[in-house]
Amino acid sequence: MIVVADTSPINYLILIGHIDILPHFYGQILTPPSVWQELHDIDAPEAVRAWVKATPPWLELSPLDYVPDPSLSFLDRGEQEAIALAEQRHAERLIVDEMLARREAIRRNLSVIGTLGVLRNAARANPLRLPEALANLQETSFYAAPELIRSLLDEETSRLSGKRQ
């Protein structure tokens, strides 16, 4: 499975201690040069910079074959390159959080998932407790509409209630 990730999902999964979900579900993760640079940037959170100092072999810097489509210029460089890399490598999944980037990727027929979707899927497979993970995520700079968080928690409560019956 070819999977490309933008910076923010990697960043937030590191910050909440669930980065190992990515290789568990997806194996190898490709990142374009701008994402790689953002993860190593001096302005990245200390926990992220510490983690990338010993980048695991499942996270791979993947160069672009050609520059991103100029029509993507409304996105930041990492998102542009993540979409371009996903298209160039015919990725089965693009992991990206920013809504404009998600919409554009979907418009380009890419399969998209974000940090919340990754956590939701991991909770369904039982490697993590979703309420705890979401609480930790909300202690970072991650933003999701309160209604979305509540719906994920309600869905998880229903799912767990159904398992107990």
PDB file of C-alpha atoms in Angstrom:
ATOM      1  CA  MET A   1       0.000   0.000   0.000  1.00  0.00           C
ATOM      2  CA  ILE A   2       1.376   3.409  -0.956  1.00  0.00           C
ATOM      3  CA  VAL A   3       0.497   6.090   1.585  1.00  0.00           C
ATOM      4  CA  VAL A   4       1.568   9.739   1.565  1.00  0.00           C
ATOM      5  CA  ALA A   5       1.347  11.972   4.637  1.00  0.00           C
ATOM      6  CA  ASP A   6       1.320  15.712   5.142  1.00  0.00           C
ATOM      7  CA  THR A   7       2.998  17.285   8.161  1.00  0.00           C
ATOM      8  CA  SER A   8       0.130  17.869  10.583  1.00  0.00           C
ATOM      9  CA  PRO A   9      -1.064  14.261  11.033  1.00  0.00           C
ATOM     10  CA  ILE A  10       2.493  13.124  11.740  1.00  0.00           C
ATOM     11  CA  ASN A  11       3.027  16.091  14.036  1.00  0.00           C
ATOM     12  CA  TYR A  12      -0.128  15.518  16.074  1.00  0.00           C
ATOM     13  CA  LEU A  13       0.257  11.747  16.311  1.00  0.00           C
ATOM     14  CA  ILE A  14       3.769  12.289  17.698  1.00  0.00           C
ATOM     15  CA  LEU A  15       2.491  14.869  20.190  1.00  0.00           C
ATOM     16  CA  ILE A  16      -0.206  12.550  21.571  1.00  0.00           C
ATOM     17  CA  GLY A  17       2.011   9.478  21.638  1.00  0.00           C
ATOM     18  CA  HIS A  18       0.246   7.507  18.896  1.00  0.00           C
ATOM     19  CA  ILE A  19       2.622   7.836  15.942  1.00  0.00           C
ATOM     20  CA  ASP A  20       3.070   4.051  15.830  1.00  0.00           C
ATOM     21  CA  ILE A  21      -0.487   3.753  14.530  1.00  0.00           C
ATOM     22  CA  LEU A  22       0.728   4.797  11.083  1.00  0.00           C
ATOM     23  CA  PRO A  23       3.097   1.882  10.400  1.00  0.00           C
ATOM     24  CA  HIS A  24       0.689  -0.498  12.145  1.00  0.00           C
ATOM     25  CA  PHE A  25      -2.097   0.292   9.669  1.00  0.00           C
ATOM     26  CA  TYR A  26      -0.247   1.537   6.610  1.00  0.00           C
ATOM     27  CA  GLY A  27       3.286   0.134   6.695  1.00  0.00           C
ATOM     28  CA  GLN A  28       5.534   2.539   4.808  1.00  0.00           C
ATOM     29  CA  ILE A  29       4.631   6.256   4.785  1.00  0.00           C
ATOM     30  CA  LEU A  30       6.023   8.569   2.106  1.00  0.00           C
ATOM     31  CA  THR A  31       6.585  12.273   2.692  1.00  0.00           C
ATOM     32  CA  PRO A  32       7.583  14.875   0.099  1.00  0.00           C
ATOM     33  CA  PRO A  33      10.583  17.170   0.692  1.00  0.00           C
ATOM     34  CA  SER A  34       8.589  20.107   2.125  1.00  0.00           C
ATOM     35  CA  VAL A  35       6.913  17.874   4.712  1.00  0.00           C
ATOM     36  CA  TRP A  36      10.279  16.404   5.644  1.00  0.00           C
ATOM     37  CA  GLN A  37      11.657  19.932   6.088  1.00  0.00           C
ATOM     38  CA  GLU A  38       8.656  21.030   8.173  1.00  0.00           C
ATOM     39  CA  LEU A  39       9.104  18.075  10.519  1.00  0.00           C
ATOM     40  CA  HIS A  40      12.781  18.967  10.973  1.00  0.00           C
ATOM     41  CA  ASP A  41      12.206  22.727  11.211  1.00  0.00           C
ATOM     42  CA  ILE A  42      13.420  24.595  14.289  1.00  0.00           C
ATOM     43  CA  ASP A  43       9.852  25.874  14.750  1.00  0.00           C
ATOM     44  CA  ALA A  44       8.426  22.342  14.971  1.00  0.00           C
ATOM     45  CA  PRO A  45       7.430  21.287  18.500  1.00  0.00           C
ATOM     46  CA  GLU A  46      10.339  19.932  20.533  1.00  0.00           C
ATOM     47  CA  ALA A  47       8.734  16.473  20.762  1.00  0.00           C
ATOM     48  CA  VAL A  48       8.490  16.326  16.970  1.00  0.00           C
ATOM     49  CA  ARG A  49      12.096  17.460  16.470  1.00  0.00           C
ATOM     50  CA  ALA A  50      13.276  14.887  19.013  1.00  0.00           C
ATOM     51  CA  TRP A  51      11.300  12.126  17.280  1.00  0.00           C
ATOM     52  CA  VAL A  52      12.575  12.944  13.792  1.00  0.00           C
ATOM     53  CA  LYS A  53      16.201  12.915  14.959  1.00  0.00           C
ATOM     54  CA  ALA A  54      15.850   9.124  14.881  1.00  0.00           C
ATOM     55  CA  THR A  55      13.318   8.855  12.071  1.00  0.00           C
ATOM     56  CA  PRO A  56      12.121   5.253  11.831  1.00  0.00           C
ATOM     57  CA  PRO A  57      12.606   3.400   8.549  1.00  0.00           C
ATOM     58  CA  TRP A  58       8.851   3.311   7.870  1.00  0.00           C
ATOM     59  CA  LEU A  59       8.809   7.106   7.295  1.00  0.00           C
ATOM     60  CA  GLU A  60      10.485   7.788   3.981  1.00  0.00           C
ATOM     61  CA  LEU A  61      11.460  11.009   2.235  1.00  0.00           C
ATOM     62  CA  SER A  62      10.281  10.641  -1.350  1.00  0.00           C
ATOM     63  CA  PRO A  63      11.344  13.155  -3.990  1.00  0.00           C
ATOM     64  CA  LEU A  64       8.854  14.493  -6.491  1.00  0.00           C
ATOM     65  CA  ASP A  65       9.206  13.517 -10.128  1.00  0.00           C
ATOM     66  CA  TYR A  66       8.025  16.975 -11.162  1.00  0.00           C
ATOM     67  CA  VAL A  67       6.885  20.201  -9.499  1.00  0.00           C
ATOM     68  CA  PRO A  68       3.340  20.406  -8.139  1.00  0.00           C
ATOM     69  CA  ASP A  69       0.567  21.677 -10.381  1.00  0.00           C
ATOM     70  CA  PRO A  70       0.515  25.514 -10.156  1.00  0.00           C
ATOM     71  CA  SER A  71      -3.242  25.323  -9.536  1.00  0.00           C
ATOM     72  CA  LEU A  72      -2.363  24.060  -6.021  1.00  0.00           C
ATOM     73  CA  SER A  73      -0.724  27.377  -5.101  1.00  0.00           C
ATOM     74  CA  PHE A  74      -3.600  28.250  -2.750  1.00  0.00           C
ATOM     75  CA  LEU A  75      -2.296  25.515  -0.403  1.00  0.00           C
ATOM     76  CA  ASP A  76       0.866  25.592   1.675  1.00  0.00           C
ATOM     77  CA  ARG A  77       3.959  23.998   0.157  1.00  0.00           C
ATOM     78  CA  GLY A  78       3.728  20.772   2.196  1.00  0.00           C
ATOM     79  CA  GLU A  79       0.120  20.199   1.168  1.00  0.00           C
ATOM     80  CA  GLN A  80       0.917  20.970  -2.482  1.00  0.00           C
ATOM     81  CA  GLU A  81       3.755  18.472  -2.483  1.00  0.00           C
ATOM     82  CA  ALA A  82       1.798  15.820  -0.542  1.00  0.00           C
ATOM     83  CA  ILE A  83      -1.010  15.943  -3.116  1.00  0.00           C
ATOM     84  CA  ALA A  84       1.500  15.928  -5.988  1.00  0.00           C
ATOM     85  CA  LEU A  85       3.391  12.983  -4.506  1.00  0.00           C
ATOM     86  CA  ALA A  86       0.158  11.053  -3.911  1.00  0.00           C
ATOM     87  CA  GLU A  87      -0.780  11.613  -7.559  1.00  0.00           C
ATOM     88  CA  GLN A  88       2.687  10.768  -8.881  1.00  0.00           C
ATOM     89  CA  ARG A  89       2.980   7.553  -6.841  1.00  0.00           C
ATOM     90  CA  HIS A  90      -0.681   6.576  -7.335  1.00  0.00           C
ATOM     91  CA  ALA A  91      -1.073   6.445  -3.564  1.00  0.00           C
ATOM     92  CA  GLU A  92      -3.918   4.469  -2.115  1.00  0.00           C
ATOM     93  CA  ARG A  93      -4.234   6.976   0.716  1.00  0.00           C
ATOM     94  CA  LEU A  94      -3.298  10.593   1.488  1.00  0.00           C
ATOM     95  CA  ILE A  95      -3.175  11.546   5.158  1.00  0.00           C
ATOM     96  CA  VAL A  96      -3.897  15.263   5.462  1.00  0.00           C
ATOM     97  CA  ASP A  97      -5.880  17.435   7.886  1.00  0.00           C
ATOM     98  CA  GLU A  98      -6.339  20.870   6.324  1.00  0.00           C
ATOM     99  CA  MET A  99      -9.823  21.155   4.872  1.00  0.00           C
ATOM    100  CA  LEU A 100      -8.867  22.968   1.638  1.00  0.00           C
ATOM    101  CA  ALA A 101      -6.200  20.363   0.929  1.00  0.00           C
ATOM    102  CA  ARG A 102      -8.638  17.532   1.678  1.00  0.00           C
ATOM    103  CA  ARG A 103     -11.234  18.989  -0.683  1.00  0.00           C
ATOM    104  CA  GLU A 104      -8.696  19.445  -3.448  1.00  0.00           C
ATOM    105  CA  ALA A 105      -7.334  15.916  -2.980  1.00  0.00           C
ATOM    106  CA  ILE A 106     -10.845  14.472  -3.128  1.00  0.00           C
ATOM    107  CA  ARG A 107     -11.547  16.566  -6.223  1.00  0.00           C
ATOM    108  CA  ARG A 108      -8.475  14.879  -7.734  1.00  0.00           C
ATOM    109  CA  ASN A 109      -9.876  11.443  -6.824  1.00  0.00           C
ATOM    110  CA  LEU A 110      -7.390  10.755  -4.043  1.00  0.00           C
ATOM    111  CA  SER A 111      -8.487   8.711  -1.033  1.00  0.00           C
ATOM    112  CA  VAL A 112      -8.094  10.974   1.997  1.00  0.00           C
ATOM    113  CA  ILE A 113      -8.011  10.446   5.748  1.00  0.00           C
ATOM    114  CA  GLY A 114      -7.013  12.832   8.525  1.00  0.00           C
ATOM    115  CA  THR A 115      -5.739  12.544  12.066  1.00  0.00           C
ATOM    116  CA  LEU A 116      -9.247  12.028  13.450  1.00  0.00           C
ATOM    117  CA  GLY A 117      -9.981   9.274  10.935  1.00  0.00           C
ATOM    118  CA  VAL A 118      -6.703   7.520  11.740  1.00  0.00           C
ATOM    119  CA  LEU A 119      -7.536   7.642  15.461  1.00  0.00           C
ATOM    120  CA  ARG A 120     -11.091   6.463  14.837  1.00  0.00           C
ATOM    121  CA  ASN A 121      -9.890   3.490  12.784  1.00  0.00           C
ATOM    122  CA  ALA A 122      -7.277   2.624  15.406  1.00  0.00           C
ATOM    123  CA  ALA A 123      -9.924   2.665  18.135  1.00  0.00           C
ATOM    124  CA  ARG A 124     -12.107   0.325  16.072  1.00  0.00           C
ATOM    125  CA  ALA A 125      -9.166  -2.078  15.820  1.00  0.00           C
ATOM    126  CA  ASN A 126      -8.560  -1.625  19.575  1.00  0.00           C
ATOM    127  CA  PRO A 127      -4.957  -0.369  19.726  1.00  0.00           C
ATOM    128  CA  LEU A 128      -6.074   2.822  21.535  1.00  0.00           C
ATOM    129  CA  ARG A 129      -8.787   4.392  23.630  1.00  0.00           C
ATOM    130  CA  LEU A 130     -10.435   7.080  21.509  1.00  0.00           C
ATOM    131  CA  PRO A 131     -11.702   9.361  24.339  1.00  0.00           C
ATOM    132  CA  GLU A 132      -8.207   9.560  25.812  1.00  0.00           C
ATOM    133  CA  ALA A 133      -6.576  10.133  22.423  1.00  0.00           C
ATOM    134  CA  LEU A 134      -9.063  12.892  21.540  1.00  0.00           C
ATOM    135  CA  ALA A 135      -8.581  14.552  24.932  1.00  0.00           C
ATOM    136  CA  ASN A 136      -4.817  14.542  24.377  1.00  0.00           C
ATOM    137  CA  LEU A 137      -5.282  15.887  20.863  1.00  0.00           C
ATOM    138  CA  GLN A 138      -7.408  18.758  22.156  1.00  0.00           C
ATOM    139  CA  GLU A 139      -4.530  19.756  24.471  1.00  0.00           C
ATOM    140  CA  THR A 140      -2.441  20.542  21.385  1.00  0.00           C
ATOM    141  CA  SER A 141      -3.035  23.238  18.773  1.00  0.00           C
ATOM    142  CA  PHE A 142      -5.192  20.801  16.739  1.00  0.00           C
ATOM    143  CA  TYR A 143      -8.619  22.198  15.956  1.00  0.00           C
ATOM    144  CA  ALA A 144     -11.755  20.291  15.150  1.00  0.00           C
ATOM    145  CA  ALA A 145     -15.316  21.504  15.548  1.00  0.00           C
ATOM    146  CA  PRO A 146     -16.697  20.503  18.958  1.00  0.00           C
ATOM    147  CA  GLU A 147     -19.627  18.835  17.196  1.00  0.00           C
ATOM    148  CA  LEU A 148     -17.232  16.584  15.280  1.00  0.00           C
ATOM    149  CA  ILE A 149     -15.399  15.549  18.449  1.00  0.00           C
ATOM    150  CA  ARG A 150     -18.727  14.905  20.181  1.00  0.00           C
ATOM    151  CA  SER A 151     -19.994  12.795  17.267  1.00  0.00           C
ATOM    152  CA  LEU A 152     -16.807  10.691  17.322  1.00  0.00           C
ATOM    153  CA  LEU A 153     -17.176  10.170  21.072  1.00  0.00           C
ATOM    154  CA  ASP A 154     -20.869   9.304  20.723  1.00  0.00           C
ATOM    155  CA  GLU A 155     -20.094   6.852  17.932  1.00  0.00           C
ATOM    156  CA  GLU A 156     -17.379   5.251  20.062  1.00  0.00           C
ATOM    157  CA  THR A 157     -19.708   4.973  23.057  1.00  0.00           C
ATOM    158  CA  SER A 158     -22.346   3.298  20.881  1.00  0.00           C
ATOM    159  CA  ARG A 159     -19.781   0.957  19.365  1.00  0.00           C
ATOM    160  CA  LEU A 160     -18.470  -0.095  22.769  1.00  0.00           C
ATOM    161  CA  SER A 161     -21.995  -0.498  24.161  1.00  0.00           C
ATOM    162  CA  GLY A 162     -22.886  -2.787  21.261  1.00  0.00           C
ATOM    163  CA  LYS A 163     -19.800  -4.928  21.913  1.00  0.00           C
ATOM    164  CA  ARG A 164     -20.798  -5.478  25.553  1.00  0.00           C
ATOM    165  CA  GLN A 165     -24.246  -6.805  24.736  1.00  0.00           C
TER     166      GLN A 165
END
